[in-house]
XYZ file of C-alpha atoms in Angstrom:
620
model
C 104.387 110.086 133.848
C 105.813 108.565 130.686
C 109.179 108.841 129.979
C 111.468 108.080 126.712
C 113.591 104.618 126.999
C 116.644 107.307 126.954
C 115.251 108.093 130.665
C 114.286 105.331 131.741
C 117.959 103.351 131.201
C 119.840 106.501 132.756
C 117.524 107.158 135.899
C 117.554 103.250 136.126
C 121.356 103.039 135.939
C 121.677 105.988 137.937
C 119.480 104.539 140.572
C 121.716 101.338 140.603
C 124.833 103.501 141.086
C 123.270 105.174 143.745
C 122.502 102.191 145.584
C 125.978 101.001 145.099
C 127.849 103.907 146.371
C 125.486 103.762 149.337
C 125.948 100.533 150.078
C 129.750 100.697 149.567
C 129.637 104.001 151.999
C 127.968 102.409 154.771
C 129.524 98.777 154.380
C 132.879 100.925 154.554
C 132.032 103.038 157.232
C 131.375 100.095 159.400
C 134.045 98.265 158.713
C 136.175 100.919 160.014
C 133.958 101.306 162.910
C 134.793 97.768 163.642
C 138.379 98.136 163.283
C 138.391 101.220 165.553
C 136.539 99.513 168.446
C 138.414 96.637 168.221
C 141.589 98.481 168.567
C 140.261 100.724 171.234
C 139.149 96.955 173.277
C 142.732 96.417 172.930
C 144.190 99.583 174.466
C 141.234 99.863 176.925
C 142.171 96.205 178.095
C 146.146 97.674 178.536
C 144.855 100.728 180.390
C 142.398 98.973 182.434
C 145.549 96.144 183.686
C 147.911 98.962 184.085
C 145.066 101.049 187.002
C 144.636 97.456 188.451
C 148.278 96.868 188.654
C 148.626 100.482 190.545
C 145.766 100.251 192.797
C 146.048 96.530 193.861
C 149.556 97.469 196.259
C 148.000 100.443 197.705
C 144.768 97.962 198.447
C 146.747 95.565 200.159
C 148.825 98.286 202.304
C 146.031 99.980 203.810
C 142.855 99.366 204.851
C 140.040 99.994 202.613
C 139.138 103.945 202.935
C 137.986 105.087 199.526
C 136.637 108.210 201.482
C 140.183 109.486 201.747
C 141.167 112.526 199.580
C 144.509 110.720 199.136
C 142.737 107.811 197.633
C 140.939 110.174 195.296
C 143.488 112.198 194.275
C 145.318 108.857 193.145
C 142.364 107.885 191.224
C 142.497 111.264 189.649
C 146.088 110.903 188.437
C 145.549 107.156 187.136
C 142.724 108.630 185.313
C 144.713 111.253 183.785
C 147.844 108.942 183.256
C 145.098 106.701 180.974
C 143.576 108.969 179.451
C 140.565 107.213 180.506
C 137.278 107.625 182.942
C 138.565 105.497 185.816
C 135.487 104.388 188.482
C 135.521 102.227 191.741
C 132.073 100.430 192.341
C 131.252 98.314 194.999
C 129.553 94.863 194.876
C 126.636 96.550 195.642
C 126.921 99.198 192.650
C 127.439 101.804 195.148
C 130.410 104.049 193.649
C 133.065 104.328 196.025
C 135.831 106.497 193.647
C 135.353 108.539 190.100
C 138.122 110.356 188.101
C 135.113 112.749 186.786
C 133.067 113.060 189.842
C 134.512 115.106 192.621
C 134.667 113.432 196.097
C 131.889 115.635 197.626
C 129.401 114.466 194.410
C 129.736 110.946 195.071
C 127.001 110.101 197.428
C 124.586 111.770 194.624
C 126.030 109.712 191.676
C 123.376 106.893 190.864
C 123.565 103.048 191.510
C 125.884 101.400 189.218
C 125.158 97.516 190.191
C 122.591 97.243 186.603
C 125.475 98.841 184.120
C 125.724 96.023 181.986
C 130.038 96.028 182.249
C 129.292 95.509 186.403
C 127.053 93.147 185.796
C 129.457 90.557 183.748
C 132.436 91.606 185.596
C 130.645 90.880 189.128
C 129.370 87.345 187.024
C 132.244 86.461 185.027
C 135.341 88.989 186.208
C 135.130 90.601 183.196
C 132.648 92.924 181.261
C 132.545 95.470 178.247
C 129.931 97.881 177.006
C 129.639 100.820 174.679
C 127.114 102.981 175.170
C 126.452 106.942 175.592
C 127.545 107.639 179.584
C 125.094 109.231 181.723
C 127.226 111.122 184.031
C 129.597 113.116 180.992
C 127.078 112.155 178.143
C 129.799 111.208 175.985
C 129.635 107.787 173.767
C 132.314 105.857 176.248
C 133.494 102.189 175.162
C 133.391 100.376 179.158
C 135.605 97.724 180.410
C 134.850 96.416 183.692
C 137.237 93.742 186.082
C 136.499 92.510 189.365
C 139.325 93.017 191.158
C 139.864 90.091 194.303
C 142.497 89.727 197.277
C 142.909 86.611 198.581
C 143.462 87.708 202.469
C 139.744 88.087 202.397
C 139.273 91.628 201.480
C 135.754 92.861 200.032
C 136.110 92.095 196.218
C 136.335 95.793 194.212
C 134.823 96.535 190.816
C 137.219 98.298 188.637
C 136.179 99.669 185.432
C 137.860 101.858 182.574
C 135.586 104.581 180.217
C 137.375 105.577 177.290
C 135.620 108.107 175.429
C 135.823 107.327 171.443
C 135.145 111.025 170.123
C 138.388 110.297 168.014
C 136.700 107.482 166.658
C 133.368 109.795 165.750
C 135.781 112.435 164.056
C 137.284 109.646 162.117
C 133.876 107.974 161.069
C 132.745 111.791 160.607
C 135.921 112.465 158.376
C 135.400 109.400 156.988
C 131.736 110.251 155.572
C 133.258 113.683 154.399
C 135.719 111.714 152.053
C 133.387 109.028 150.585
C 130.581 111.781 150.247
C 133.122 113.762 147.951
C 134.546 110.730 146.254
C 131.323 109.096 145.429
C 129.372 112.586 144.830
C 132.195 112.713 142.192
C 132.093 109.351 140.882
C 128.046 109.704 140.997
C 128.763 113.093 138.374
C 131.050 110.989 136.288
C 128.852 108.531 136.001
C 125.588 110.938 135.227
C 127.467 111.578 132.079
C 128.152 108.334 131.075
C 125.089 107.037 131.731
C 123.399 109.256 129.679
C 126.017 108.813 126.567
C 125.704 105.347 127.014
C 121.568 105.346 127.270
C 121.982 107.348 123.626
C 124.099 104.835 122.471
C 121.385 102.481 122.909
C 118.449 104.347 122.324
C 119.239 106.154 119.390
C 118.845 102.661 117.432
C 115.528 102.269 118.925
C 114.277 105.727 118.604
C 115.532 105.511 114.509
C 113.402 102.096 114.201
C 110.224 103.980 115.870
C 110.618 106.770 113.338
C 110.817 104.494 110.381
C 107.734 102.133 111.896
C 106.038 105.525 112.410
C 106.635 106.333 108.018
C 106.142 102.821 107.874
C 102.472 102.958 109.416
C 102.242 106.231 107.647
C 101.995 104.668 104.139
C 105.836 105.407 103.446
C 106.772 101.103 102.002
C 109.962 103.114 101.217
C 111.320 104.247 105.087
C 114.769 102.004 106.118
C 116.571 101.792 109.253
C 120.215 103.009 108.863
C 122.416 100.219 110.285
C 124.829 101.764 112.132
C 126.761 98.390 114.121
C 126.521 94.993 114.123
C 125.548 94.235 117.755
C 122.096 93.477 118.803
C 120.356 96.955 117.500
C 122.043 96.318 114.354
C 120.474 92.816 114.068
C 117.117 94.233 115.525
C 117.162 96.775 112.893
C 118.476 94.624 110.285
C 115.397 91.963 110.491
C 113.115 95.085 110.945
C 114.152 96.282 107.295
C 113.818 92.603 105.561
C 110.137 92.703 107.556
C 109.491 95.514 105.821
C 110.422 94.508 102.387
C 108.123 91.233 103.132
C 105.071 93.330 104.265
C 105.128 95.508 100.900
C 105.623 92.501 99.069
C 102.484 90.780 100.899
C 100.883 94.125 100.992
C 101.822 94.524 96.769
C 100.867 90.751 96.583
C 97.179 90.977 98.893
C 96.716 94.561 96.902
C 96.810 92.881 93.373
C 94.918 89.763 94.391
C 92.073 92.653 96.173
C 92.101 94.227 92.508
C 92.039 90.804 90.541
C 89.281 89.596 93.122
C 87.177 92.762 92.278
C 88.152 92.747 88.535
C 85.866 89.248 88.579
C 83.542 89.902 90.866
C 82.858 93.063 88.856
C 83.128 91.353 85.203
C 80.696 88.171 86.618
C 77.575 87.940 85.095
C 76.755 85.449 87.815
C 75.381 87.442 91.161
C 77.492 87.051 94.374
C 76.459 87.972 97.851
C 79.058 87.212 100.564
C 77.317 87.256 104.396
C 78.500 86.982 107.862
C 77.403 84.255 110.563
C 74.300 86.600 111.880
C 73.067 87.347 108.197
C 74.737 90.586 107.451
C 75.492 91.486 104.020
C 79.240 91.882 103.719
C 79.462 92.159 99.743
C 77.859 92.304 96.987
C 78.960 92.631 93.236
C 77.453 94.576 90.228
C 75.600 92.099 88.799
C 73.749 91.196 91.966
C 72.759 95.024 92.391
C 70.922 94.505 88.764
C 69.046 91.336 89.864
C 67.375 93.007 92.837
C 67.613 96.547 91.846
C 69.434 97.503 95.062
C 73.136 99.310 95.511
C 76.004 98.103 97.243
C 75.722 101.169 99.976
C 71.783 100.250 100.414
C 73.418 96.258 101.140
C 76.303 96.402 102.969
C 76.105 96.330 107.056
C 72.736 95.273 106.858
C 70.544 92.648 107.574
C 70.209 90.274 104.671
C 66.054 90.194 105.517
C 66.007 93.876 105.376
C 67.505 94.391 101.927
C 65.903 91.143 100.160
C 62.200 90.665 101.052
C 62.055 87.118 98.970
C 60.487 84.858 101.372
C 62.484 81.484 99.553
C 65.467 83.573 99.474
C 65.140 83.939 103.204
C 64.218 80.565 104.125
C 67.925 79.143 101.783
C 69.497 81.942 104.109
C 68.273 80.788 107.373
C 69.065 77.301 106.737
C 72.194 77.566 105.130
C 73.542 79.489 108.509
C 71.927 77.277 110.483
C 72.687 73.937 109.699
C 76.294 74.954 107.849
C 75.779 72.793 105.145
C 75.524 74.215 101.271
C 72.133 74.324 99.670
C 70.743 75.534 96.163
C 67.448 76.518 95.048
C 65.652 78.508 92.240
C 63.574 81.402 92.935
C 61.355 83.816 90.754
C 61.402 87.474 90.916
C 58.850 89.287 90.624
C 57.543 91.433 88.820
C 60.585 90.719 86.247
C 59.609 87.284 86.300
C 63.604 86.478 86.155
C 63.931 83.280 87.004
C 67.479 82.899 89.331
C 69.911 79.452 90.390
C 71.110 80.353 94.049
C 74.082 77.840 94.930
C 75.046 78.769 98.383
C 77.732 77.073 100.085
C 79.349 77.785 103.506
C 82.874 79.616 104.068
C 83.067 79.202 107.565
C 83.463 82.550 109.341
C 82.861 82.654 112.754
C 84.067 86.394 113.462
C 82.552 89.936 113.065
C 82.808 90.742 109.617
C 84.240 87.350 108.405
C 82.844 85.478 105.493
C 80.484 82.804 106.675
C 78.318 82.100 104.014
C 78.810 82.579 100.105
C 75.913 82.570 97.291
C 75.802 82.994 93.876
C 73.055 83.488 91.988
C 72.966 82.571 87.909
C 70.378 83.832 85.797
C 68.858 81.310 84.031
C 65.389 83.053 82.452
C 67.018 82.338 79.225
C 67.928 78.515 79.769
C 64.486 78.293 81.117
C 62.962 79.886 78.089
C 64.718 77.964 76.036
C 64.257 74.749 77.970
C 60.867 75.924 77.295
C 60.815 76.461 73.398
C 62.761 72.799 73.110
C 60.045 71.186 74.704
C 57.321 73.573 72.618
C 59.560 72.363 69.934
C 59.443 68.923 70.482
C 56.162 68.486 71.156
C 54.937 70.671 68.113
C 57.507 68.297 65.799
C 55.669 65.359 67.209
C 52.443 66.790 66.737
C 52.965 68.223 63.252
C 54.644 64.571 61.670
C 51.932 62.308 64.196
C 49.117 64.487 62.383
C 50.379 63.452 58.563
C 51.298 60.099 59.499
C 48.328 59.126 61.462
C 46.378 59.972 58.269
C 48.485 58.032 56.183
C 48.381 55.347 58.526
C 44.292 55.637 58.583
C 43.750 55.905 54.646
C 46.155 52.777 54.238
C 44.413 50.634 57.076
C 41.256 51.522 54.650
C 42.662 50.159 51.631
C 44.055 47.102 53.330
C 40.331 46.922 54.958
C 38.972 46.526 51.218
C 39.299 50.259 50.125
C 41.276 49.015 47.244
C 38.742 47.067 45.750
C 36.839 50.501 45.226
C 38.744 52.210 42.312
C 37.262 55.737 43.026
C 37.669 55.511 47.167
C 41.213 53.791 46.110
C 41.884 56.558 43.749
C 40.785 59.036 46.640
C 42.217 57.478 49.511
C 45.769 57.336 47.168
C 45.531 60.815 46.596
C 45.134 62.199 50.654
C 48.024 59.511 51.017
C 50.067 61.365 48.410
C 49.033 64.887 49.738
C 49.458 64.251 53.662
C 53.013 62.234 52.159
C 54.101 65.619 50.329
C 53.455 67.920 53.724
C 55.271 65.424 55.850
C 58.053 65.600 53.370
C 57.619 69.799 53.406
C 57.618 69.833 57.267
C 61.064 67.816 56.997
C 62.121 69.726 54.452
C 61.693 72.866 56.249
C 63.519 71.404 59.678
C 66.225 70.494 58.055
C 66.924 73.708 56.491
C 66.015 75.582 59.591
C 68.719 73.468 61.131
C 71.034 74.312 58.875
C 70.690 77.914 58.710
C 70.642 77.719 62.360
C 74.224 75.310 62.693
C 75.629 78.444 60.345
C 75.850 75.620 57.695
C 74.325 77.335 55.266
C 76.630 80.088 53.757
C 75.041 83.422 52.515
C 76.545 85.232 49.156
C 77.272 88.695 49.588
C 76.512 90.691 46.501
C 75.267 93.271 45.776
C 71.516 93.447 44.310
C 69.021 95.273 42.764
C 65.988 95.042 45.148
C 63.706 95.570 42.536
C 64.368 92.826 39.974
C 64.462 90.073 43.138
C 60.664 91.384 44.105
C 59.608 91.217 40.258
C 61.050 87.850 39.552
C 59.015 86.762 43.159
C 56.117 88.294 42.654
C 55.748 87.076 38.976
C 56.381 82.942 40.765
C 53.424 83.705 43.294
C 51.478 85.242 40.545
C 49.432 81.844 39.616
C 48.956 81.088 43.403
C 47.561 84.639 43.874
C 44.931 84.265 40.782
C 43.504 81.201 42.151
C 42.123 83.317 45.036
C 40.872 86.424 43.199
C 43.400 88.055 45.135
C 45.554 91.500 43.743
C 49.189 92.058 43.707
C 50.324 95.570 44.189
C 53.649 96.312 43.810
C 55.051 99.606 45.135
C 58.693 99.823 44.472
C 60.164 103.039 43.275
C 62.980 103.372 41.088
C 66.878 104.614 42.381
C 66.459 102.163 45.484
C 70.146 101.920 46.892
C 71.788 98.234 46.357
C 71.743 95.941 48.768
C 74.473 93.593 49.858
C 73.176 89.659 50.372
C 72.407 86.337 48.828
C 69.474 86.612 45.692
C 68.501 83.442 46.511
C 68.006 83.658 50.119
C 66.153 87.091 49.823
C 63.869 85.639 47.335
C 63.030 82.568 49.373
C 62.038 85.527 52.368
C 60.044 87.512 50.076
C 58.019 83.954 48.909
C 57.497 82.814 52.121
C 56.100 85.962 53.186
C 53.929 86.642 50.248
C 52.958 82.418 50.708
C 51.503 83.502 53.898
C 50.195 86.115 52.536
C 47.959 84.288 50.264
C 47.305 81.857 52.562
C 45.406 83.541 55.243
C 44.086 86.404 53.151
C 40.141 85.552 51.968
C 39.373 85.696 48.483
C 39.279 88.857 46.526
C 41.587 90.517 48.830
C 44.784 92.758 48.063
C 48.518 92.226 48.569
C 50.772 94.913 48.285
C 54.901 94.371 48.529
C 56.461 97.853 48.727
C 59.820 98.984 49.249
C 61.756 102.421 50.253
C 64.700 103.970 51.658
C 65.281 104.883 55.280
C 67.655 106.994 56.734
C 70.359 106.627 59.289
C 68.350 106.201 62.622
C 64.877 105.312 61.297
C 64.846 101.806 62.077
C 63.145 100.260 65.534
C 66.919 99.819 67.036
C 67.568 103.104 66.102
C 70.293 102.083 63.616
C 73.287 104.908 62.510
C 73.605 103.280 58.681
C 71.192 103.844 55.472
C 68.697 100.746 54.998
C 66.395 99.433 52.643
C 63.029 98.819 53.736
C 60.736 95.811 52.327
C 56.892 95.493 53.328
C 54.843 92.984 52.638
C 51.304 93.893 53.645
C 47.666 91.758 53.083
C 44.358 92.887 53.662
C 43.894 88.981 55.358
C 42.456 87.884 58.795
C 45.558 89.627 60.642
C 47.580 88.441 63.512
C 46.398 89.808 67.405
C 48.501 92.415 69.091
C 49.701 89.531 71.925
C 50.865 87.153 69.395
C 52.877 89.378 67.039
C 56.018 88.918 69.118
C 56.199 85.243 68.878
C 55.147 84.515 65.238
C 58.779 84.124 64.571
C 59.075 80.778 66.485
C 58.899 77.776 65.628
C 55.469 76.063 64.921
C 53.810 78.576 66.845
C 50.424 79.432 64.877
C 48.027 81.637 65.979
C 45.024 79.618 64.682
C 46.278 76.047 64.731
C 43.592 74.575 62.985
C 43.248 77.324 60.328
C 47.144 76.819 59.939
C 47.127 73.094 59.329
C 43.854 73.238 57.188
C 45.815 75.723 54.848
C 48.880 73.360 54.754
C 51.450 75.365 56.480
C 54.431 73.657 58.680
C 54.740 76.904 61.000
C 58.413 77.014 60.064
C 58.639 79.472 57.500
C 58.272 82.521 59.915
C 61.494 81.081 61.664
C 63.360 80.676 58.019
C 62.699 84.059 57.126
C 64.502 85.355 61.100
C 67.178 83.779 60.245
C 67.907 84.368 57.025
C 67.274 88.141 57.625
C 69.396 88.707 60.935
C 71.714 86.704 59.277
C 71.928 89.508 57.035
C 72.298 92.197 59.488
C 68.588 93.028 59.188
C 66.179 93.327 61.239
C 61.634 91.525 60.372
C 58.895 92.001 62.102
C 55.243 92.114 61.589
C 52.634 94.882 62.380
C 48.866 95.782 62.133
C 47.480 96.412 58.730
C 44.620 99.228 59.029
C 41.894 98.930 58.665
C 42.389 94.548 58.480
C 45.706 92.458 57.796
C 49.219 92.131 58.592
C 52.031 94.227 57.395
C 55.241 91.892 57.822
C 58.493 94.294 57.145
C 61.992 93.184 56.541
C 65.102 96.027 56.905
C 68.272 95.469 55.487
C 71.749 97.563 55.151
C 72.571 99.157 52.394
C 75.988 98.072 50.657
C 78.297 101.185 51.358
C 79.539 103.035 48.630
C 83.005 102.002 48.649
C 82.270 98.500 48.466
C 79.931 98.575 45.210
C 82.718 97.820 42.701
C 83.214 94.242 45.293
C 83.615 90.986 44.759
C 80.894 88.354 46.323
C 81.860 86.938 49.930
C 80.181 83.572 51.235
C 79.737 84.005 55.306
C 77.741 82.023 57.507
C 74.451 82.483 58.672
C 75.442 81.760 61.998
């Protein structure tokens, strides 16, 4: 049964009364029992001298008949005079005289020689007892003397009952009284108990309500203090460990929200796991490396969400051995290529943090790692391949070459020409390098498309003719301005019309066209106007595969063709640059039914700005 605190202080104060009334009841009832018996030894000691005193003459007078009626009838009237049980016993225990008994019940009144009184008078001369009497039944208090003449008569057991049925009523009256004065005392203190229980419940039942709103959610509920004693204190510190848990509960809640805020915003992938392999968290960015959601993740076994067989091998060891580990792994069939550094927390608990990894996404460093070294090793190539020849021809001259004047005059010449393409190649790097660094800064003006393709065309005109080959030019009139650098445009158009000529055969056809495209008709489905610039040849063309890397850096689709036509396989890259760093957009496509069509897209100056002045910005 469970019972309020209220209860349980006034039933257990109640209970402690109760014992105390009790104990002062019984402890007072025998105290008076005490007093009362001892009194009644005194008087029953005065009675039982006073008998002996009024038998002992008439013992020594006649000789001892104790059948005599006149002996009886004294016995009687000492009795009476007492107020006590008066009895004669023999030595023996035989009973020779009772003021109770009548003379002619004697001889049936039982042995008295084992009464305890007889026995110590008959040892000692004197004996006392208090026990219930078997003759009247009454509760008698006993005094026993031996009573002995010195001319040699038989030695007479004399011994005094005095019934204590005044004593009873007392002890019986007594009970009555303390019943009534404790039963009251007992009601008195009912009430106070239970006033005094509220008194120092009603504290505690306040604090349980405002723990109970406190556990509800309400950071708001307060204990009213109502006194300064121990409740009040109790309450007091409850209320300032309130205000600390909301402020740690405000201060874990806005560290929870700042922890998710990064996790969230990383770009870097984070899984946190327990000590058996159990995903605990993940964050977005990790869902969008492996494709999976945080509800698929969570709870389960890390080898049952990610089936990467190197992934599960850095798991296994990093739980195992405790020590922090990292790794790279490739996904397929993304081919993303990921850094894992996992290190340990520590968590030896159910749903603790034991391990932590984070995963960075380096495909990009990789690829570029990959184009530096491409890059490096095509620069090498491309200057070793001028200046070994240079090197050859001049170890020929030295050799005796130079005595030749037509071998001298030839060798001099592939000197000069392999001299002027290493010069172009660093020509061409350094520029790249420059447009790249956002050194180079790009005019903003606007221009007449038309007039930048005529003045181009009409420079590559010469190079054109010594091929056979035929410039078209397609541009209509009314083209929209466009807002960029003349120069810069103009070195894109030449460099693709260069290549142009380059790789087309002789007798074939270049055509540079140009035409206005709406909002949303360019590849990255763009919302502004732009002007559209093709430049298309009717030349070898460039395979489907290769298209999307023509725009690096020495790459060449037909190396040897490349170098034998005296190209540095930079100019593609120039013309990127230059054009995203325009806001447009290049890129090359199939020329039916043979050839390359390279296009270049870019903005169209708004309307409001046509009346500008020019800008410089960077290319970068």
């Amino acid at each position: 049964m469970n019972l309020s605190i209220r209860w349980k202080v006034t039933l257990a104060t109640l209970f402690a009364l109760a014992c105390g009334f009790a104990m002062a009841g019984f402890l007072a009832e025998r105290s008076l029992e005490r007093q009362e018996l001892a009194q009644s030894h005194r008087n029953l000691d005065v009675r039982t001298e006073m008998v002996a005193h009024e038998l002992r003459p008439w013992l020594r007078a006649h000789a001892p008949r104790f059948t005599d009626p006149a002996f009886q009838v004294l016995v009687r009237e000492l009795g009476a005079k007492a107020l006590a049980r008066i009895t004669l016993i023999a030595p023996d225990g035989l009973v020779l005289a009772d003021s109770a008994v009548a003379s002619e019940h004697l001889p049936g009144v039982e042995n008295h020689r084992t009464r305890p009184e007889v026995e110590q008078a008959l040892a000692q001369g004197d004996g006392s007892d208090l026990r219930a009497s078997q003759t009247t039944g009454e509760r008698t208090l006993y005094h026993a003397i031996l009573l002995t003449e010195q001319d040699g008569s038989p030695s007479i057991v004399l011994r005094l009952g005095l019934p204590i049925v005044t004593l009873e009523e007392e002890l019986s009256q007594l009970r009555r009284h303390l019943v009534l004065a404790f039963g009251s005392a007992f009601l008195v203190a009912v009430g106070l108990s239970i006033l005094l229980a509220r008194s120092l419940t009603k504290p505690l039942s306040d604090m349980a309500a405002a723990a109970r709103r406190l556990a509800d959610g309400d950071a708001a509920a307060r204990i009213q203090i109502t006194s300064r004693d121990e409740a009040g204190l109790l309450g007091e510190t409850l209320n300032r460990m309130a205000d600390e848990l909301r402020a740690k509960i405000e201060e874990v809640s806005e560290d929870r929200s700042q922890l998710l805020a990064m996790l969230t915003s990383m770009v870097e992938g984070v899984m946190v796991l327990d000590y058996r392999g159990r995903v605990l968290q993940v964050n977005p960015a990790l869902e969008r490396m492996f494709n999976v959601t945080r509800a698929e993740a969570r709870g389960r076994k890390f080898s049952d969400v990610f089936g990467h067989p190197q992934l599960a091998l850095l798991v296994s060891t990093v739980l195992s051995t405790r020590v922090g580990q990292e790794d790279e792994i490739l996904l397929s069939p993304s081919s993303r290529c990921l850094h894992i550094e996992a290190s340990v927390a520590g968590g030896e608990q159910e749903n603790e943090a034991c391990a932590v990894l984070v995963f960075h996404d380096i495909t990009e460093l990789r690829r570029l790692e990959k184009i530096r070294k491409d890059f490096v090793a095509n620069v090498s190539h491309e200057l070793r391949t001028p200046l070994t020849s240079i090197k050859g021809y001049v170890e020929a001259l030295l050799d005796g070459g130079k005595d030749d004047p037509d071998t001298s005059a030839k060798f001099l010449d592939i000197i000069l020409k392999q001299s002027d393409r290493l010069n172009l190649i660093l020509e061409d790097l350094l520029q790249l390098s420059k447009i790249e660094s956002g050194q180079v800064l790009l005019r903003r003006e606007p221009l007449q498309i038309e007039m930048i393709v005529e003045r181009t065309m009409a420079m590559m005109r010469p190079l054109a003719g010594k091929k056979g080959h035929r410039l078209v030019e397609n541009i209509p009139s009314g083209l929209p301005l466009v807002n960029g650098d003349e120069e810069r445009l103009g070195q894109v158009l030449s460099n693709l019309l260069d290549n142009a000529i380059k790789y087309t055969p002789e007798g074939g056809s270049i055509t540079v066209a140009a035409r206005h495209v709406a909002p949303g008709g360019s590849p990255a489905g763009g919302k502004s106007e732009s002007l559209e610039i093709s430049v298309a040849d009717t030349g070898i063309g460039i395979p489907e595969s290769d298209r999307p890397r023509v725009f690096e850096r020495f790459y060449r689709v037909d190396k040897a063709r490349s170098r034998e036509m005296g190209g540095t396989g930079l100019g593609l890259a120039i013309v990127r640059h230059i054009v995203e760093g325009h806001g447009g957009q290049v890129w090359v496509e199939g020329n039916r039914p043979c050839g390359s069509r390279f296009v270049v897209r870019l903005p169209v100056q708004p309307s409001d700005q046509a009346a500008g002045h020019p800008s410089l910005v960077p290319t970068k």
